PDB file of C-alpha atoms in Angstrom:
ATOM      1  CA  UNK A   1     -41.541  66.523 -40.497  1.00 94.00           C
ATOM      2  CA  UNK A   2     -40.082  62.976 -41.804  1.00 96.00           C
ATOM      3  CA  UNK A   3     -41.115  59.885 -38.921  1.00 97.00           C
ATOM      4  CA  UNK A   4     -38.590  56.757 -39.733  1.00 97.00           C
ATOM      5  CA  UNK A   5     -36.783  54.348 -38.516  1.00 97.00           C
ATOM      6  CA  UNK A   6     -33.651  55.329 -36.280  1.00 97.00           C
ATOM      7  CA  UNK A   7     -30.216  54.558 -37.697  1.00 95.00           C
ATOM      8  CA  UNK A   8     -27.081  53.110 -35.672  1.00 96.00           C
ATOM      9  CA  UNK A   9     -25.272  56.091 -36.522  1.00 96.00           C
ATOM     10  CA  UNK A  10     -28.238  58.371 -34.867  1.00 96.00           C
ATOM     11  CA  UNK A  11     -27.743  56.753 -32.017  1.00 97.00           C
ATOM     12  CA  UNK A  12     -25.617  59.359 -30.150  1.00 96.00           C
ATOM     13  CA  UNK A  13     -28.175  62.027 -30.881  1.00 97.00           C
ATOM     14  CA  UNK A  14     -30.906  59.763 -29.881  1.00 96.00           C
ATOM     15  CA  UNK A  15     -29.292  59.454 -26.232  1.00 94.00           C
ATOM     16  CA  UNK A  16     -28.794  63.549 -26.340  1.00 95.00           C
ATOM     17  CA  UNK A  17     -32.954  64.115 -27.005  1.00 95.00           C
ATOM     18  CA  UNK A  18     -33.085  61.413 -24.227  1.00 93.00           C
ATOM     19  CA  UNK A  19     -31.379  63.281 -22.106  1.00 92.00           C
ATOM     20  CA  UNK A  20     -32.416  67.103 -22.860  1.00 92.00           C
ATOM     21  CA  UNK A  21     -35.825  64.994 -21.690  1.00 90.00           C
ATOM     22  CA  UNK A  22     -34.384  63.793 -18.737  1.00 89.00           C
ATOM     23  CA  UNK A  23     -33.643  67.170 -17.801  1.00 89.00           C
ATOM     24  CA  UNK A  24     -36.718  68.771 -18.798  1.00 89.00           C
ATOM     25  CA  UNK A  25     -38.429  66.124 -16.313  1.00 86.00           C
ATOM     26  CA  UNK A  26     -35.772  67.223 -13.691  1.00 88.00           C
ATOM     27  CA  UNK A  27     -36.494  70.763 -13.686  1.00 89.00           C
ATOM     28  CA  UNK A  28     -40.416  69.833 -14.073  1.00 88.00           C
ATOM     29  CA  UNK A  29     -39.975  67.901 -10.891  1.00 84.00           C
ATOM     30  CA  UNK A  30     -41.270  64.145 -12.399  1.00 83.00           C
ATOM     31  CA  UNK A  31     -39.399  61.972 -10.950  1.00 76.00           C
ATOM     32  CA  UNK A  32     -39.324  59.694 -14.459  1.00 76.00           C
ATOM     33  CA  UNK A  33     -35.773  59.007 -15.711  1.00 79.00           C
ATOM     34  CA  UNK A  34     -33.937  60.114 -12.917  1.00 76.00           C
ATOM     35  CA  UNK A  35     -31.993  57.283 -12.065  1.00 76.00           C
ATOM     36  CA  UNK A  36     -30.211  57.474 -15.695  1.00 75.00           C
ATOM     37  CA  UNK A  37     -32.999  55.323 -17.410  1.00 81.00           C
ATOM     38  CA  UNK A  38     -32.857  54.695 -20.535  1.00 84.00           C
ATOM     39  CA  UNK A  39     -29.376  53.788 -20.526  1.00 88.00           C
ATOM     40  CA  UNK A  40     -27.311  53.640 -24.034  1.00 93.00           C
ATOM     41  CA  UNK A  41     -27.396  49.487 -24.406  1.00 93.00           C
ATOM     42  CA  UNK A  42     -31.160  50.225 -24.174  1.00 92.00           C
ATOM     43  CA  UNK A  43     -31.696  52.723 -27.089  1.00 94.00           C
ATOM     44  CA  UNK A  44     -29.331  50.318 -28.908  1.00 96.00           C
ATOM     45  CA  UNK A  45     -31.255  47.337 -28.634  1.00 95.00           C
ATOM     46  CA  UNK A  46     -34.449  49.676 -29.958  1.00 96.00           C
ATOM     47  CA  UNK A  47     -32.227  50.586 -32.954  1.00 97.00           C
ATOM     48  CA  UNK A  48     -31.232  47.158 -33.501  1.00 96.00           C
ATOM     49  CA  UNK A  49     -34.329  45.327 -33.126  1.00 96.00           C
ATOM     50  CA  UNK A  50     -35.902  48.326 -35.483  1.00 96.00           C
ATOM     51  CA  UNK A  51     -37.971  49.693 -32.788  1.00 97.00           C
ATOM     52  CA  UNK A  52     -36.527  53.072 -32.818  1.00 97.00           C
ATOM     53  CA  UNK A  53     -37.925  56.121 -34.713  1.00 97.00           C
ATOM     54  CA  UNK A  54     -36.904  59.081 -34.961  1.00 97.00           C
ATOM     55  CA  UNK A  55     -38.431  62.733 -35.977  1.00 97.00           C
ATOM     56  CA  UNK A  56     -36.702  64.615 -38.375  1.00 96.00           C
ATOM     57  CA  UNK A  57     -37.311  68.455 -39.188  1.00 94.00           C
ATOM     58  CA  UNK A  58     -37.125  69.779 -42.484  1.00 92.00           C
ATOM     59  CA  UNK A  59     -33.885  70.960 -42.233  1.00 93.00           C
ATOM     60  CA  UNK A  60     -32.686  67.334 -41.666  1.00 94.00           C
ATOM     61  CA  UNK A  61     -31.988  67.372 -38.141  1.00 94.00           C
ATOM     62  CA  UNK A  62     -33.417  65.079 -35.900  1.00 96.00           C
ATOM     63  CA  UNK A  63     -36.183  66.522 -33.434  1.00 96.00           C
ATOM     64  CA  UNK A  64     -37.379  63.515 -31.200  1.00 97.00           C
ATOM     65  CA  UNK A  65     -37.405  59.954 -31.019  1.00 96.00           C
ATOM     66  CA  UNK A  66     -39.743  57.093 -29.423  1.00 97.00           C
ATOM     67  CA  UNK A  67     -39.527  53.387 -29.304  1.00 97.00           C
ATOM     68  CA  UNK A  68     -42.828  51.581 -30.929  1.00 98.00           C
ATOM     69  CA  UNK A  69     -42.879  47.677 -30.573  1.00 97.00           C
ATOM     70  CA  UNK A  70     -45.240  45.336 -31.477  1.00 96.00           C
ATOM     71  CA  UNK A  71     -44.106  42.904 -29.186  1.00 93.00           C
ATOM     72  CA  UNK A  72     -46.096  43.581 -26.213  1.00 91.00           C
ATOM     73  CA  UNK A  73     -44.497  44.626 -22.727  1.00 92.00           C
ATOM     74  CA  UNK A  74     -44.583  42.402 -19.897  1.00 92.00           C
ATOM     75  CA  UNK A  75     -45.227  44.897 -17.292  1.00 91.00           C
ATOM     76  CA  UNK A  76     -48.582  45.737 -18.822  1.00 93.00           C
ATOM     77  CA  UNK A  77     -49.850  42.017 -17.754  1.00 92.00           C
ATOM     78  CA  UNK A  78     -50.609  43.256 -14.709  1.00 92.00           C
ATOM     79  CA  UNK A  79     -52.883  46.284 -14.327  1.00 95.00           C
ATOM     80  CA  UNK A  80     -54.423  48.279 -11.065  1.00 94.00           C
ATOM     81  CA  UNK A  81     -57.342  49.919 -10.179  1.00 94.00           C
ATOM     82  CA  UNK A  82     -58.830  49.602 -13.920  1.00 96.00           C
ATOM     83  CA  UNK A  83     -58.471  47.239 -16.994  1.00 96.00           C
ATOM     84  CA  UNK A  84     -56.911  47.510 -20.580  1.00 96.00           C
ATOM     85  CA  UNK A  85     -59.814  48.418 -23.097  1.00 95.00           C
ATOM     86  CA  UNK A  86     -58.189  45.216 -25.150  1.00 93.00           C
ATOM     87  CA  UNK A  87     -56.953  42.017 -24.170  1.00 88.00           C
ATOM     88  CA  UNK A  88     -53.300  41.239 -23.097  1.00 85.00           C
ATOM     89  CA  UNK A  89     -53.257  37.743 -22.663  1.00 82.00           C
ATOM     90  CA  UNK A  90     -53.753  37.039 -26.683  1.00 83.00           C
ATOM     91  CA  UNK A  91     -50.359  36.099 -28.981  1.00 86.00           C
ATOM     92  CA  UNK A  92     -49.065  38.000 -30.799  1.00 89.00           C
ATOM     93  CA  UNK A  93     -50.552  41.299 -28.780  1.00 92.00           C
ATOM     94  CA  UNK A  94     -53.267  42.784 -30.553  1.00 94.00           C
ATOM     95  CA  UNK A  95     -51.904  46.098 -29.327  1.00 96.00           C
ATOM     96  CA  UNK A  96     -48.748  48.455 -30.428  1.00 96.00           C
ATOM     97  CA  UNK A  97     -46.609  49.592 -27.170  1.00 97.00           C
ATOM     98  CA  UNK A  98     -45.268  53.330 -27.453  1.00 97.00           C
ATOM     99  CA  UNK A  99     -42.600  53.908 -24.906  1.00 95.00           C
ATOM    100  CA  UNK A 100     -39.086  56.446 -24.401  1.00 92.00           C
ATOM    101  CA  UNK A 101     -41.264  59.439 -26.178  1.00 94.00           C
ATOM    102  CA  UNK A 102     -38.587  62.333 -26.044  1.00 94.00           C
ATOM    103  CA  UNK A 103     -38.455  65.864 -27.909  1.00 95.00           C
ATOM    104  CA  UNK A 104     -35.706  68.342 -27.756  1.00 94.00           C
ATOM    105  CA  UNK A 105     -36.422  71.143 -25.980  1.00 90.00           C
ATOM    106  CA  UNK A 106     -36.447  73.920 -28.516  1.00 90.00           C
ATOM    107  CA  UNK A 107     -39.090  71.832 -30.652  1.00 90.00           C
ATOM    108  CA  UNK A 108     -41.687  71.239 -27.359  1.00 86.00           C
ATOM    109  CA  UNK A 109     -45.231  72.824 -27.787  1.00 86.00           C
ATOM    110  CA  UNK A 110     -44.740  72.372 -31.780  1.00 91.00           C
ATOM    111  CA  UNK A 111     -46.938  69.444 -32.162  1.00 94.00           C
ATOM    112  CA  UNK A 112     -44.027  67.045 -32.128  1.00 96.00           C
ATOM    113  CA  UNK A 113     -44.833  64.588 -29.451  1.00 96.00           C
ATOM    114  CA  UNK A 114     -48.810  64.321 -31.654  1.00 96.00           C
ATOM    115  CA  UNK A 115     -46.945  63.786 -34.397  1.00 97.00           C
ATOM    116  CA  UNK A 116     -44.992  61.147 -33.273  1.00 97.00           C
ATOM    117  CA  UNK A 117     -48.376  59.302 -31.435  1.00 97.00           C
ATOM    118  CA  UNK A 118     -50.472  59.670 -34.985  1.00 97.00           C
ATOM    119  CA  UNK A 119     -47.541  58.161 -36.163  1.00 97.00           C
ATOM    120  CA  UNK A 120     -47.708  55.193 -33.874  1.00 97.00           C
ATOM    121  CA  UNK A 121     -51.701  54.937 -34.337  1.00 97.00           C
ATOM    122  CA  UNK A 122     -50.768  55.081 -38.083  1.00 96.00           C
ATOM    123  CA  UNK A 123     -48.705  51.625 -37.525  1.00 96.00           C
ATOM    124  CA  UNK A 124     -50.896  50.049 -35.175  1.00 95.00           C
ATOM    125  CA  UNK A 125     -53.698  50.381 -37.774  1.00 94.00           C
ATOM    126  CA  UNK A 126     -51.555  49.395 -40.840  1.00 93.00           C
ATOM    127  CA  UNK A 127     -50.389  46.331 -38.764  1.00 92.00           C
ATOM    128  CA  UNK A 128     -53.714  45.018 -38.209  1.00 91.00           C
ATOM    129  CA  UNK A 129     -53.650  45.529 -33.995  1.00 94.00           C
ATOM    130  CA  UNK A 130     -56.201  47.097 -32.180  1.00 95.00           C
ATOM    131  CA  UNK A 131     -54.646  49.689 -30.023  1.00 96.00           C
ATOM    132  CA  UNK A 132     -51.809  51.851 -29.416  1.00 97.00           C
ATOM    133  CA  UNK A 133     -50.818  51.214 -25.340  1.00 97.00           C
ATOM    134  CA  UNK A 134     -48.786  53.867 -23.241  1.00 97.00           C
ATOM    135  CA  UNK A 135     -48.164  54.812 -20.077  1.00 95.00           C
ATOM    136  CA  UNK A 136     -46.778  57.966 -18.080  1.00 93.00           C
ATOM    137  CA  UNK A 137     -45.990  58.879 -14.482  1.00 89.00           C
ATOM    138  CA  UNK A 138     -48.542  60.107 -12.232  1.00 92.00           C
ATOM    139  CA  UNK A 139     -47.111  63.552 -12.223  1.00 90.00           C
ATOM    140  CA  UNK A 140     -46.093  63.872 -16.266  1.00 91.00           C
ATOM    141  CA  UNK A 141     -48.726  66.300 -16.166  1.00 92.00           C
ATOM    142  CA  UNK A 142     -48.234  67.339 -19.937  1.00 92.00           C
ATOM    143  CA  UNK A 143     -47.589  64.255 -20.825  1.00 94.00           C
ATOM    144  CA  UNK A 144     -50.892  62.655 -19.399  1.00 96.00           C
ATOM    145  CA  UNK A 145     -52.692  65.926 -20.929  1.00 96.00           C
ATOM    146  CA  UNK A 146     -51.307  65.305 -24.361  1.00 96.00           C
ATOM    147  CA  UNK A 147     -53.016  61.720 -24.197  1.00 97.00           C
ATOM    148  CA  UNK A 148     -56.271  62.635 -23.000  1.00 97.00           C
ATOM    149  CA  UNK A 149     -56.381  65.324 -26.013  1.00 97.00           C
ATOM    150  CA  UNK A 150     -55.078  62.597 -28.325  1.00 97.00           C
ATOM    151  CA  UNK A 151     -58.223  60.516 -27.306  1.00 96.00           C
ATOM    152  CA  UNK A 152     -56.402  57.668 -25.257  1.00 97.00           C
ATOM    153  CA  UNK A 153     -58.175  56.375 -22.221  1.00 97.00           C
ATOM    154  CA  UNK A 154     -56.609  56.319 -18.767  1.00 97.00           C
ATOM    155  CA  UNK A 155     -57.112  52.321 -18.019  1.00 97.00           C
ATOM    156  CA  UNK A 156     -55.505  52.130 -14.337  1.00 97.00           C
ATOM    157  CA  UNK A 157     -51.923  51.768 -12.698  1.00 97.00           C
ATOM    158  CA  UNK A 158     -48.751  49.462 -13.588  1.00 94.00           C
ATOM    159  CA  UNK A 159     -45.609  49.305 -12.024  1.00 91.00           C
ATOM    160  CA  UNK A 160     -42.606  49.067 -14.671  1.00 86.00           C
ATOM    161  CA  UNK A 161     -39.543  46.457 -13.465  1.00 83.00           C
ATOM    162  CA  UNK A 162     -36.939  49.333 -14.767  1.00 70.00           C
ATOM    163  CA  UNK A 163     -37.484  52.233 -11.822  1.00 57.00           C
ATOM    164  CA  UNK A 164     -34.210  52.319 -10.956  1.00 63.00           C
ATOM    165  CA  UNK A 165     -35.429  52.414  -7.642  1.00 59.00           C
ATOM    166  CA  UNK A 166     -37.497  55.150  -7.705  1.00 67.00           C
ATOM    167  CA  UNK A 167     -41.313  55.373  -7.851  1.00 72.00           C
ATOM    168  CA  UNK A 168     -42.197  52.074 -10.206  1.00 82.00           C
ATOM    169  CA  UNK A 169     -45.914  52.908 -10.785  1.00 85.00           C
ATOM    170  CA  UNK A 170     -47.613  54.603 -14.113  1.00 91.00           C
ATOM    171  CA  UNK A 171     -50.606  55.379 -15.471  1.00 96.00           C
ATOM    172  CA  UNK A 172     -51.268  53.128 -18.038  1.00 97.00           C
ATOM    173  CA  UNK A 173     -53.266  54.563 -21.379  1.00 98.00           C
ATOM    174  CA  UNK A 174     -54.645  53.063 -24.398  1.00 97.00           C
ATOM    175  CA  UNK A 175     -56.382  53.783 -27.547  1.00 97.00           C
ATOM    176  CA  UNK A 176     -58.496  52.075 -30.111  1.00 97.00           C
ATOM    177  CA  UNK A 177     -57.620  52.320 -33.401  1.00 94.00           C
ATOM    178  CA  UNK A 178     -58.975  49.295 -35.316  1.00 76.00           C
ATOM    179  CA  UNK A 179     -61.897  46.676 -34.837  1.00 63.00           C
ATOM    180  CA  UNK A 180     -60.629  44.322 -36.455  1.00 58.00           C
ATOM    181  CA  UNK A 181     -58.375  41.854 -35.158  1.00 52.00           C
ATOM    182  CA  UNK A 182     -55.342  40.375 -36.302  1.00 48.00           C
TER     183      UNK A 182
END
């Protein structure tokens, strides 16, 4: 497997992973993405701003994608019931955000979604930040088992702005991957 940058032209299959995920979620019964989130102008701006990867199989077909910032995400300055094992409030954010983590269906249970997270811890570490944050909802039970086997620490409960409506809070994850700071 090949883990790069998204192009503008992958953008169409991007939104189709997206959604095969959506459904998976559906018929999992997680209410996560259910309201149509993330919406096309959204993967777009990940693509544009280079925050988009993709996964591509050795046959040259794209697997999975993820968006991986190192800009920091505003709904992770507020956490509940817990703390973040790194400080928020420091510019530019010693940490690496991983969020949008999708994988089509026929590739699930393959390793995919690890791949994609070493990838991110890969970045983090070359980057010079300390962690690699993430967060799930409450009842993304593979999800949240995939992290704990990956080593990332449950740190407590956020509420992201983009719920659509539906249920706003996640549990919010994060793991070291570097002492030294920026």
């Amino acid at each position: 497997m090949i883990f790069r940058n998204a192009e503008i032209c992958e953008i169409d299959r991007v939104m189709e992973i997206l959604a095969d995920g959506r459904s998976a979620l559906a018929i999992s019964g997680i209410n996560q993405w259910q309201g149509g989130y993330p919406q096309r102008d959204v993967v777009e701006q990940d693509v544009f701003r280079g925050e988009s990867y993709a996964v591509e199989a050795d046959d040259k077909s794209l697997i999975a994608s993820a968006m991986i910032s190192f800009r920091g995400e505003k709904d992770y300055l507020w956490i509940e019931e817990g703390a973040w094992l790194t400080d928020t409030c420091v510019e530019p954010p010693v940490y690496v955000v991983v969020h949008r983590v999708a994988v089509d269906t026929s590739r699930k249970g393959k390793g995919v979604a690890s791949f994609i997270l070493r990838n991110a811890e890969k970045l983090a570490a070359t980057n010079k930040r300390l962690s690699v944050r993430i967060d799930t909802h409450a009842d993304n039970t593979p999800m949240r088992n995939l992290l704990k086997k990956k080593g990332y620490t449950p740190c407590g409960k956020i509420h992201i702005t983009h719920d659509e409506g539906l249920d706003s809070a996640r549990i919010a994850y994060e793991k070291l991957v570097s002492e030294e700071p920026l």
